CSV table of C-alpha atoms in Angstrom, one decimal:
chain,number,residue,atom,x,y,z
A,727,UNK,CA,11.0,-57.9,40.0
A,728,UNK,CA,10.8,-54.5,41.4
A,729,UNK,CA,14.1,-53.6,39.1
A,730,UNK,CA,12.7,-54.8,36.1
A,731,UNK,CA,9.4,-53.1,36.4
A,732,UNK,CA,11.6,-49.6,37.4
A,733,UNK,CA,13.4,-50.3,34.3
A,734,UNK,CA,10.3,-51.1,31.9
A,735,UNK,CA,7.9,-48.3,33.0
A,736,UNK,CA,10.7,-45.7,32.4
A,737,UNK,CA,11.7,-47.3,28.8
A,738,UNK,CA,7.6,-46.8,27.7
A,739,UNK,CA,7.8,-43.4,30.0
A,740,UNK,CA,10.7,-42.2,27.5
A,741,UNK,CA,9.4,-43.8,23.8
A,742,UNK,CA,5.9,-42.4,24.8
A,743,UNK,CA,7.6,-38.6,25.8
A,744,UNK,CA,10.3,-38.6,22.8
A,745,UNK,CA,8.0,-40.2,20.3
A,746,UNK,CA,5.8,-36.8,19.1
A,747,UNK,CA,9.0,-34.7,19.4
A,748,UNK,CA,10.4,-37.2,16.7
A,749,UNK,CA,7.5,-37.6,14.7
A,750,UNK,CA,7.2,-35.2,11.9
A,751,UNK,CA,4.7,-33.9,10.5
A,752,UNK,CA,3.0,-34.5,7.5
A,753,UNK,CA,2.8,-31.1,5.6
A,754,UNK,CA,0.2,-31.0,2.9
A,755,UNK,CA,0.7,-27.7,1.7
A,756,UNK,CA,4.4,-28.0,0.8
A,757,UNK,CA,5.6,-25.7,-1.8
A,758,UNK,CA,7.5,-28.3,-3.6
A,759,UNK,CA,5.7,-29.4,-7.0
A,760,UNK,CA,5.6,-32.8,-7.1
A,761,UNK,CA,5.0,-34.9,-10.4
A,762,UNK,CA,1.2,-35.2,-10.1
A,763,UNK,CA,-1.2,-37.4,-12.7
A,764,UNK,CA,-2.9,-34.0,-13.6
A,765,UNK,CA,0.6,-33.1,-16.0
A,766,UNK,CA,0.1,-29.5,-18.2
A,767,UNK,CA,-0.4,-31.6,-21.0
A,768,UNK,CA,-3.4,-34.0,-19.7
A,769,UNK,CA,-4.5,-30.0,-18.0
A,770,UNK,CA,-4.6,-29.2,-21.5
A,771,UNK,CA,-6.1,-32.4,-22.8
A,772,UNK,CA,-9.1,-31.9,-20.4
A,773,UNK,CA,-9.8,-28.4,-21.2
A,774,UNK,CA,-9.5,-28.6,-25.5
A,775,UNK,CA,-11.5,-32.0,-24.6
A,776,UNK,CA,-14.4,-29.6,-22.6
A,777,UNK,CA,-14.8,-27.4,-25.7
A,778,UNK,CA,-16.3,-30.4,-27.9
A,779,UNK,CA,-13.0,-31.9,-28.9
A,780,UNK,CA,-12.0,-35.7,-29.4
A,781,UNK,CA,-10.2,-37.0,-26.8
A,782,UNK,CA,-7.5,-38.7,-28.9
A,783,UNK,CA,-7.3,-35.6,-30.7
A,784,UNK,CA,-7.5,-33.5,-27.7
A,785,UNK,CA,-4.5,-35.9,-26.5
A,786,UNK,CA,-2.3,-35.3,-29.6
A,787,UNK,CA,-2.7,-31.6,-30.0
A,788,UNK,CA,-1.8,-31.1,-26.2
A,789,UNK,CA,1.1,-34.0,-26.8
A,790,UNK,CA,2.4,-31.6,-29.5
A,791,UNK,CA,2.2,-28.2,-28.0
A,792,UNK,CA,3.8,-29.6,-24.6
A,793,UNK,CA,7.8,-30.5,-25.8
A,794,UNK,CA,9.7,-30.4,-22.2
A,795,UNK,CA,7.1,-30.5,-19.4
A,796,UNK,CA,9.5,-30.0,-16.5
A,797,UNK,CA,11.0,-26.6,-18.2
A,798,UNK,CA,7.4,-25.4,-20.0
A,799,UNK,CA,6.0,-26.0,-16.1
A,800,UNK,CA,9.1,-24.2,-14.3
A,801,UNK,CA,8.2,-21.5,-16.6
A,802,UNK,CA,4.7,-21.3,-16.1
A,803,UNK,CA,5.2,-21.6,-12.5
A,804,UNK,CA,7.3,-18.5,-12.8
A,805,UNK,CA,4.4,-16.7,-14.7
A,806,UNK,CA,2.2,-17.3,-12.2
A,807,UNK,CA,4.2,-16.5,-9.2
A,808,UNK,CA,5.5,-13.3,-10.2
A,809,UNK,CA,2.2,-11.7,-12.5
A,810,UNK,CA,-0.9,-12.9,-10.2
A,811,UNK,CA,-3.5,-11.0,-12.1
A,812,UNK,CA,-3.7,-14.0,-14.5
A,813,UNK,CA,-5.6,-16.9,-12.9
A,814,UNK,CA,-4.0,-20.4,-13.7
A,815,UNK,CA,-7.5,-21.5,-15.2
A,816,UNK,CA,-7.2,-18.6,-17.6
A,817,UNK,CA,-3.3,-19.4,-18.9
A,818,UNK,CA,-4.9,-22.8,-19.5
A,819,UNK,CA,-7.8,-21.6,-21.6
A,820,UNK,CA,-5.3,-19.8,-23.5
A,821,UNK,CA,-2.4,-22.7,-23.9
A,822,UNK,CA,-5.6,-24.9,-25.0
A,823,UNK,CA,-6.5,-22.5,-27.5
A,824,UNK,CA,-3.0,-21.8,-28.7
A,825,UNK,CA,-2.3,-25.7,-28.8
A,826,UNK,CA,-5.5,-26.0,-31.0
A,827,UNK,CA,-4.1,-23.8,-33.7
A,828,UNK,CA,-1.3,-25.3,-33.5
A,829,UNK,CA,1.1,-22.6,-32.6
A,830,UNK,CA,3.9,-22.1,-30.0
A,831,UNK,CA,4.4,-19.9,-27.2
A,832,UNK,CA,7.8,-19.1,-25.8
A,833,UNK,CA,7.8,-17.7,-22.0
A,834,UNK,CA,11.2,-16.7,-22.6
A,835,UNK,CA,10.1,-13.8,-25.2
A,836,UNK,CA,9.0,-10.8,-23.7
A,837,UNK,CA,7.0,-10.0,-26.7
A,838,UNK,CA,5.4,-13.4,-26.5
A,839,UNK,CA,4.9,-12.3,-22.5
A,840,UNK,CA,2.7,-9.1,-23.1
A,841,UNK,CA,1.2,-11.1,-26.6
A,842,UNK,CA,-0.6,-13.7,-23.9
A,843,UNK,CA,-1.4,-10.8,-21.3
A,844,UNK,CA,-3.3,-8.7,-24.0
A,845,UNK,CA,-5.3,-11.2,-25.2
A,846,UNK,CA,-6.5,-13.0,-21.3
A,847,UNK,CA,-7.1,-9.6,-20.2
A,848,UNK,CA,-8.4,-7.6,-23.2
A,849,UNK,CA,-5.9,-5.1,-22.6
A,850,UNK,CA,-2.5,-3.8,-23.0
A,851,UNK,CA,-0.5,-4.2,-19.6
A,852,UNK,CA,0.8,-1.2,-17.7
A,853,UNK,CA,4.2,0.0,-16.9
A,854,UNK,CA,4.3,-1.7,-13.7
A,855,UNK,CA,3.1,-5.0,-15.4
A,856,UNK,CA,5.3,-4.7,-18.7
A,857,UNK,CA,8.3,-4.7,-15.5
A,858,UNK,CA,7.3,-7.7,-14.1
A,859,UNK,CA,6.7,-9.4,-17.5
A,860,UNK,CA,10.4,-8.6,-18.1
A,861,UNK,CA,11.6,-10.1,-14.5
A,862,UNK,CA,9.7,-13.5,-15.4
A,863,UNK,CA,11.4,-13.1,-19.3
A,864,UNK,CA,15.0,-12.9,-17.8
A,865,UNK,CA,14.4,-15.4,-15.0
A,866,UNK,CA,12.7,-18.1,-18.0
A,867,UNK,CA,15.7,-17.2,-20.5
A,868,UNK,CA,18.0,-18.3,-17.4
A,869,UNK,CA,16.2,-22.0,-16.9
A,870,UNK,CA,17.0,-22.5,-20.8
């Protein structure tokens, strides 16, 4: 009896010691973009939809302007990681407006680059800016 208790009491002794160096941790804040409901279109959608728009409408026009989410989000992504004066609420005001004429925007142009900086921020970007803007255009022309 006494063996068996030895042998139990040091099998819970080593599952309960081994147990949180095995575990791992959940990490919420993992840079890694995962596929979330809130897609750039349905972003989109929502925001031409807050102006006064129809949602069915709102839907379609977003629908249109969005081709190839994975490579229009890489993109973005890259906008926004490399030029930080240029909230992501801001691009999206501007997408929704450009989706609701209709239009396109290319993130691999430079032009089209320092075309949607002008017009969030009222002003023509600096030399340090019009660099970076020509880092992201390179680094979007290679996802193509």
């Amino acid at each position: 009896m006494e063996k068996r208790y030895f042998i139990g009491v040091t099998l819970l002794l080593t599952v309960l010691s081994t147990n949180p160096i095995l575990a791992n941790r959940v990490n919420t804040n993992s840079p890694i973009n995962l596929k979330q409901v809130n897609t750039l279109a349905s972003q989109i959608s929502s925001t031409l939809y807050k102006r006064g728009l129809d949602k069915d409408v709102a839907y379609e026009l977003s629908n249109n302007f969005v081709e190839d989410e994975d490579y229009l989000n890489e993109k973005i992504n890259n906008f926004l990681d490399i030029y930080q004066k240029i909230s992501k609420e801001d691009l999206l005001e501007h997408l929704s407006t450009v989706a609701l004429n209709r239009q396109k925007i290319n993130f691999d142009s430079y032009d089209n680059l320092i075309s949607i900086v002008s017009k969030i921020n009222g002003s023509h970007p600096d030399i340090h800016d019009l660099k970076k803007l020509r880092t992201i255009s390179n680094i979007n022309k290679i996802l193509c």
